[in-house]
Structures are given as C-alpha cells and as structure tokens.
Amino acid sequence: MAFTLAFDVYGTLINTHGVVTALQDMVGERAQLFSQTWRDKQLEYTFRRGLMGQYEHFGICTAQALDYTCAHLNEQLTDTQKQQLMANYSTLPAFDDVHAGLLELQKAGHRLFAFSNGVPDGIEAVLKNAGIRDLFDGVVSVDPIRSFKPNPVVYQHFLDSTGSNSDSAWLVSSNPFDVIGAVTVGMRAAWVQRSSASIYDPWGVPPTFTIEGLQALPQQLELQK
Ligand code: LAC
C-alpha cells in the first residue's frame, strides 16, 4: 500500500540552524544561542497567534521573533543584517539524509507532500533552493486556514487538500508538537529524532515510530502496510 506522506519542512527537511554561519559574523560565539532563541520564539509566536486567532504569515512571526531575540540578547543588528538573516531563511540547507530518503520513498510509490506553517511561496523557494522541490507531489500550507500547527484543523486541511484520510496519511516530523498534533487527529506519525538532545514531550501521546533520519523511513513504512 502506498501512503500519503506529509513532511514537516522547517526543522525536519530543512535545517533552521543553517543561519548559524551568517550569525557568527554578526554575534560571534552567541550564534548558536541566538539561532535557538530565534527559532523557539518563532514557534511560540505561531502557537500564540493560533490560540488567539490573530493569524499573521509565518514570515511575520519569524521577523518579529528576530526583533525579540536581538532585544533579549542585547545584540544591535542593523536593518541590513536583519534583512540578510531573513533572506537566509529561503536558502537554508536540507539535512544530509533528506535527498536520498525522499528519492527512495518516491521510488517506493508513496505520495510526498511538504506540509508547513510557511506560506506557499516561502515553502516553494526553500525546497527549490535546497534542491528537493521536484521530489514532492505538492505543497500544503496552513495559510488558507489562517492558523498554525498544532491546531487540529490544519491537519484536517492536509487530509482534505491531498484527498487522503487518517488511514492512508502519515506525518513525518522532527517537531514533537507536530507529531502529537497529527496523532491526536488520528493520523500516524514518524518522529525524526536526529539527535539524542531532542526530547519528546511526555504527554502520553507517542509517535507511531521513531527514526534517526529519513533513510530509515522506507523500511519502517514497509512494516506498517
Ligand atoms: C513547519 C514548522 C513547524 O515547517 O517549522 O511547519
């Protein structure tokens, strides 16, 4: 049986910490801390906007989280530096295991979709620049729903947009909140734990299985048919 696979983009296919190199020139040794704070705040803003019904594009959440991070860490970046960091967001790299893993899944006959908080143009650009856009059947953004993961409605939007259902569709994500969101609406979900430093939320809602990278996914899915 072929499955419909929803791949989370930022943090799963694409390494958001690809900005660290550019940040090293701007904030030196605090580049890693800056990147992590920026990413955490970006996600927090999506959660809060979703909860409050105050939707703004993911790019706005990212830009406002960047301003917050500068203030929080007392780093005075110029407007040009901030624009450079925002531009980097569309040229972030894919993780090393992604291209080969997607290719094998495509060959196995699965339908592959990118499924993200990003707006369609942003998702298209980052996938294209990372050299993996052609491996997908399509892109599904939360934007038409005007909310963010893990609102249950956006997972239903994925199923509706791809003509799939919770028996045939899987979420593949490194973000535990995303996995829990999908499992809660009845989808199956693979958690991609690339590092032991990545901790799963102890909510009693486990992933269907855990893998260390996409190379393990084809075989794991084979066992689920
Ligand atoms: C995404 C967020 C979770 O790509 O980073 O949907």
Short mmCIF file of C-alpha atoms and ligand atoms in Angstrom, two decimals:
data_model
loop_
_atom_site.label_atom_id
_atom_site.label_comp_id
_atom_site.label_asym_id
_atom_site.label_seq_id
_atom_site.Cartn_x
_atom_site.Cartn_y
_atom_site.Cartn_z
CA MET A 1 0.00 0.00 0.00
CA ALA A 2 1.29 3.43 -0.90
CA PHE A 3 0.91 6.12 1.72
CA THR A 4 0.42 9.88 1.55
CA LEU A 5 3.31 11.43 3.45
CA ALA A 6 3.17 14.92 4.99
CA PHE A 7 6.69 16.16 5.59
CA ASP A 8 7.15 18.98 8.03
CA VAL A 9 9.56 21.48 6.46
CA TYR A 10 11.43 23.68 8.94
CA GLY A 11 13.40 21.53 11.37
CA THR A 12 12.59 18.24 9.59
CA LEU A 13 13.61 18.61 5.92
CA ILE A 14 15.34 21.97 6.29
CA ASN A 15 17.88 22.86 8.96
CA THR A 16 16.77 26.16 10.53
CA HIS A 17 20.17 26.40 12.24
CA GLY A 18 21.73 26.91 8.80
CA VAL A 19 21.69 30.60 9.79
CA VAL A 20 24.44 29.99 12.35
CA THR A 21 27.24 30.63 9.83
CA ALA A 22 25.82 34.06 8.92
CA LEU A 23 25.19 34.76 12.62
CA GLN A 24 28.79 34.02 13.56
CA ASP A 25 29.86 37.12 11.63
CA MET A 26 27.24 39.18 13.46
CA VAL A 27 27.14 37.91 17.06
CA GLY A 28 30.27 35.72 17.28
CA GLU A 29 30.16 32.95 19.89
CA ARG A 30 26.50 33.59 20.65
CA ALA A 31 25.45 32.43 17.16
CA GLN A 32 24.08 29.07 18.37
CA LEU A 33 22.24 30.63 21.30
CA PHE A 34 20.87 33.35 19.03
CA SER A 35 19.66 30.80 16.46
CA GLN A 36 17.96 28.63 19.10
CA THR A 37 16.28 31.61 20.80
CA TRP A 38 15.07 32.90 17.42
CA ARG A 39 13.62 29.53 16.44
CA ASP A 40 11.96 28.94 19.84
CA LYS A 41 10.40 32.41 19.80
CA GLN A 42 9.24 31.99 16.19
CA LEU A 43 7.36 28.82 17.17
CA GLU A 44 5.98 30.42 20.34
CA TYR A 45 4.57 33.26 18.23
CA THR A 46 2.83 30.76 15.93
CA PHE A 47 1.33 28.95 18.93
CA ARG A 48 0.13 32.18 20.50
CA ARG A 49 -1.25 33.61 17.26
CA GLY A 50 -3.06 30.34 16.57
CA LEU A 51 -4.58 30.29 20.05
CA MET A 52 -5.62 33.95 19.92
CA GLY A 53 -6.98 33.75 16.36
CA GLN A 54 -4.54 36.53 15.38
CA TYR A 55 -3.01 34.96 12.28
CA GLU A 56 -0.10 36.62 10.51
CA HIS A 57 2.15 34.99 7.92
CA PHE A 58 4.93 32.75 9.16
CA GLY A 59 7.43 35.31 7.80
CA ILE A 60 5.96 37.94 10.15
CA CYS A 61 6.34 35.54 13.09
CA THR A 62 9.94 34.94 12.02
CA ALA A 63 10.74 38.66 11.64
CA GLN A 64 9.11 39.60 14.95
CA ALA A 65 10.95 36.74 16.68
CA LEU A 66 14.20 38.10 15.22
CA ASP A 67 13.49 41.54 16.71
CA TYR A 68 12.67 39.92 20.05
CA THR A 69 15.89 37.89 20.00
CA CYS A 70 18.01 40.98 19.30
CA ALA A 71 16.39 42.79 22.23
CA HIS A 72 16.56 39.77 24.55
CA LEU A 73 20.25 39.11 23.86
CA ASN A 74 21.05 42.81 23.61
CA GLU A 75 22.52 42.44 20.13
CA GLN A 76 22.21 45.57 17.98
CA LEU A 77 21.87 44.20 14.45
CA THR A 78 21.43 46.70 11.62
CA ASP A 79 18.40 46.58 9.34
CA THR A 80 20.66 45.27 6.59
CA GLN A 81 21.87 42.42 8.81
CA LYS A 82 18.29 41.56 9.75
CA GLN A 83 17.29 41.57 6.08
CA GLN A 84 20.23 39.28 5.33
CA LEU A 85 19.13 36.85 8.05
CA MET A 86 15.55 36.87 6.78
CA ALA A 87 16.81 36.27 3.22
CA ASN A 88 18.86 33.33 4.53
CA TYR A 89 15.60 31.74 5.57
CA SER A 90 14.83 30.86 1.96
CA THR A 91 18.28 29.38 1.31
CA LEU A 92 18.51 27.16 4.37
CA PRO A 93 20.03 23.73 3.66
CA ALA A 94 18.31 20.35 3.74
CA PHE A 95 19.60 17.84 6.29
CA ASP A 96 22.10 15.35 4.80
CA ASP A 97 19.75 12.34 4.87
CA VAL A 98 16.85 14.11 3.15
CA HIS A 99 17.51 13.87 -0.59
CA ALA A 100 18.31 10.16 -0.67
CA GLY A 101 15.48 9.32 1.73
CA LEU A 102 12.87 11.20 -0.32
CA LEU A 103 14.10 9.65 -3.55
CA GLU A 104 13.70 6.14 -2.14
CA LEU A 105 10.21 6.92 -0.82
CA GLN A 106 9.21 8.32 -4.20
CA LYS A 107 10.50 5.18 -5.93
CA ALA A 108 8.51 3.03 -3.49
CA GLY A 109 5.36 4.74 -4.84
CA HIS A 110 4.41 6.91 -1.88
CA ARG A 111 2.87 10.36 -2.44
CA LEU A 112 5.13 13.03 -0.98
CA PHE A 113 3.91 16.42 0.22
CA ALA A 114 5.59 19.25 2.08
CA PHE A 115 3.28 20.41 4.88
CA SER A 116 4.25 23.56 6.69
CA ASN A 117 3.42 26.65 8.70
CA GLY A 118 5.17 28.60 5.93
CA VAL A 119 3.29 30.41 3.14
CA PRO A 120 3.25 28.58 -0.23
CA ASP A 121 5.83 30.86 -1.91
CA GLY A 122 8.21 30.53 1.04
CA ILE A 123 7.93 26.73 1.09
CA GLU A 124 8.40 26.51 -2.69
CA ALA A 125 11.51 28.73 -2.54
CA VAL A 126 13.25 26.95 0.32
CA LEU A 127 12.61 23.49 -1.17
CA LYS A 128 13.77 24.63 -4.62
CA ASN A 129 16.93 26.25 -3.25
CA ALA A 130 17.70 23.10 -1.26
CA GLY A 131 17.35 21.05 -4.47
CA ILE A 132 14.46 18.86 -3.28
CA ARG A 133 11.29 20.51 -4.68
CA ASP A 134 11.00 18.08 -7.60
CA LEU A 135 10.69 15.12 -5.26
CA PHE A 136 7.31 16.31 -3.98
CA ASP A 137 3.86 15.85 -5.47
CA GLY A 138 2.81 19.13 -3.90
CA VAL A 139 2.98 21.67 -1.11
CA VAL A 140 0.31 22.17 1.55
CA SER A 141 0.46 25.36 3.61
CA VAL A 142 -1.57 26.24 6.68
CA ASP A 143 -2.12 29.70 5.15
CA PRO A 144 -5.65 29.13 3.72
CA ILE A 145 -6.76 28.07 7.22
CA ARG A 146 -5.16 31.15 8.82
CA SER A 147 -3.89 29.17 11.79
CA PHE A 148 -0.82 27.13 12.66
CA LYS A 149 0.21 23.66 13.76
CA PRO A 150 -0.81 22.01 16.03
CA ASN A 151 -4.37 23.28 15.56
CA PRO A 152 -6.30 20.08 14.64
CA VAL A 153 -7.97 21.97 11.79
CA VAL A 154 -4.70 22.31 9.85
CA TYR A 155 -4.11 18.53 9.86
CA GLN A 156 -7.63 18.03 8.55
CA HIS A 157 -6.81 20.64 5.89
CA PHE A 158 -3.85 18.48 4.86
CA LEU A 159 -6.08 15.41 4.51
CA ASP A 160 -8.71 17.34 2.55
CA SER A 161 -6.13 19.01 0.26
CA THR A 162 -4.49 15.72 -0.65
CA GLY A 163 -7.64 13.60 -0.89
CA SER A 164 -6.29 11.31 1.82
CA ASN A 165 -7.58 10.14 5.17
CA SER A 166 -6.13 9.22 8.53
CA ASP A 167 -5.68 5.58 7.43
CA SER A 168 -3.51 6.46 4.46
CA ALA A 169 -1.74 9.65 5.58
CA TRP A 170 1.33 9.95 7.76
CA LEU A 171 3.05 12.96 9.24
CA VAL A 172 6.85 12.90 9.26
CA SER A 173 8.29 15.48 11.62
CA SER A 174 11.18 16.26 13.95
CA ASN A 175 8.94 18.60 15.94
CA PRO A 176 7.27 16.70 18.82
CA PHE A 177 4.39 19.21 19.00
CA ASP A 178 3.68 18.45 15.33
CA VAL A 179 3.75 14.67 15.87
CA ILE A 180 1.38 14.99 18.83
CA GLY A 181 -0.88 17.25 16.74
CA ALA A 182 -1.16 14.67 13.96
CA VAL A 183 -1.61 11.64 16.24
CA THR A 184 -4.34 13.50 18.11
CA VAL A 185 -6.42 13.77 14.92
CA GLY A 186 -5.93 10.05 14.20
CA MET A 187 -3.04 10.21 11.72
CA ARG A 188 0.01 8.05 12.11
CA ALA A 189 3.27 9.86 12.60
CA ALA A 190 7.01 9.21 12.40
CA TRP A 191 9.17 11.24 14.75
CA VAL A 192 12.57 12.06 13.27
CA GLN A 193 14.99 12.27 16.19
CA ARG A 194 18.33 13.18 14.64
CA SER A 195 19.96 13.92 17.97
CA SER A 196 19.59 12.42 21.44
CA ALA A 197 19.40 16.03 22.66
CA SER A 198 15.96 16.23 21.03
CA ILE A 199 13.37 15.42 23.72
CA TYR A 200 9.84 14.15 23.09
CA ASP A 201 7.08 15.75 25.14
CA PRO A 202 5.90 13.41 27.93
CA TRP A 203 2.19 13.79 27.15
CA GLY A 204 1.43 10.10 26.78
CA VAL A 205 0.84 10.55 23.01
CA PRO A 206 3.75 8.67 21.42
CA PRO A 207 4.73 8.70 17.75
CA THR A 208 3.86 5.59 15.76
CA PHE A 209 7.61 5.05 15.48
CA THR A 210 10.86 6.97 15.85
CA ILE A 211 13.66 7.13 13.29
CA GLU A 212 17.08 8.78 13.33
CA GLY A 213 16.81 10.07 9.76
CA LEU A 214 14.77 9.71 6.58
CA GLN A 215 16.92 6.84 5.30
CA ALA A 216 15.13 4.57 7.80
CA LEU A 217 11.63 5.61 6.72
CA PRO A 218 11.05 3.42 3.61
CA GLN A 219 11.71 0.22 5.52
CA GLN A 220 9.70 1.27 8.56
CA LEU A 221 6.71 2.11 6.36
CA GLU A 222 7.03 -1.27 4.64
CA LEU A 223 6.41 -2.90 8.03
CA GLN A 224 3.22 -0.86 8.56
CA LYS A 225 1.31 -1.86 5.46
C1 LAC B 1 6.80 23.95 9.80
C2 LAC B 1 7.24 24.43 11.17
C3 LAC B 1 6.78 23.55 12.25
O1 LAC B 1 7.57 23.86 8.82
O2 LAC B 1 8.56 24.67 11.30
O3 LAC B 1 5.60 23.70 9.71
#
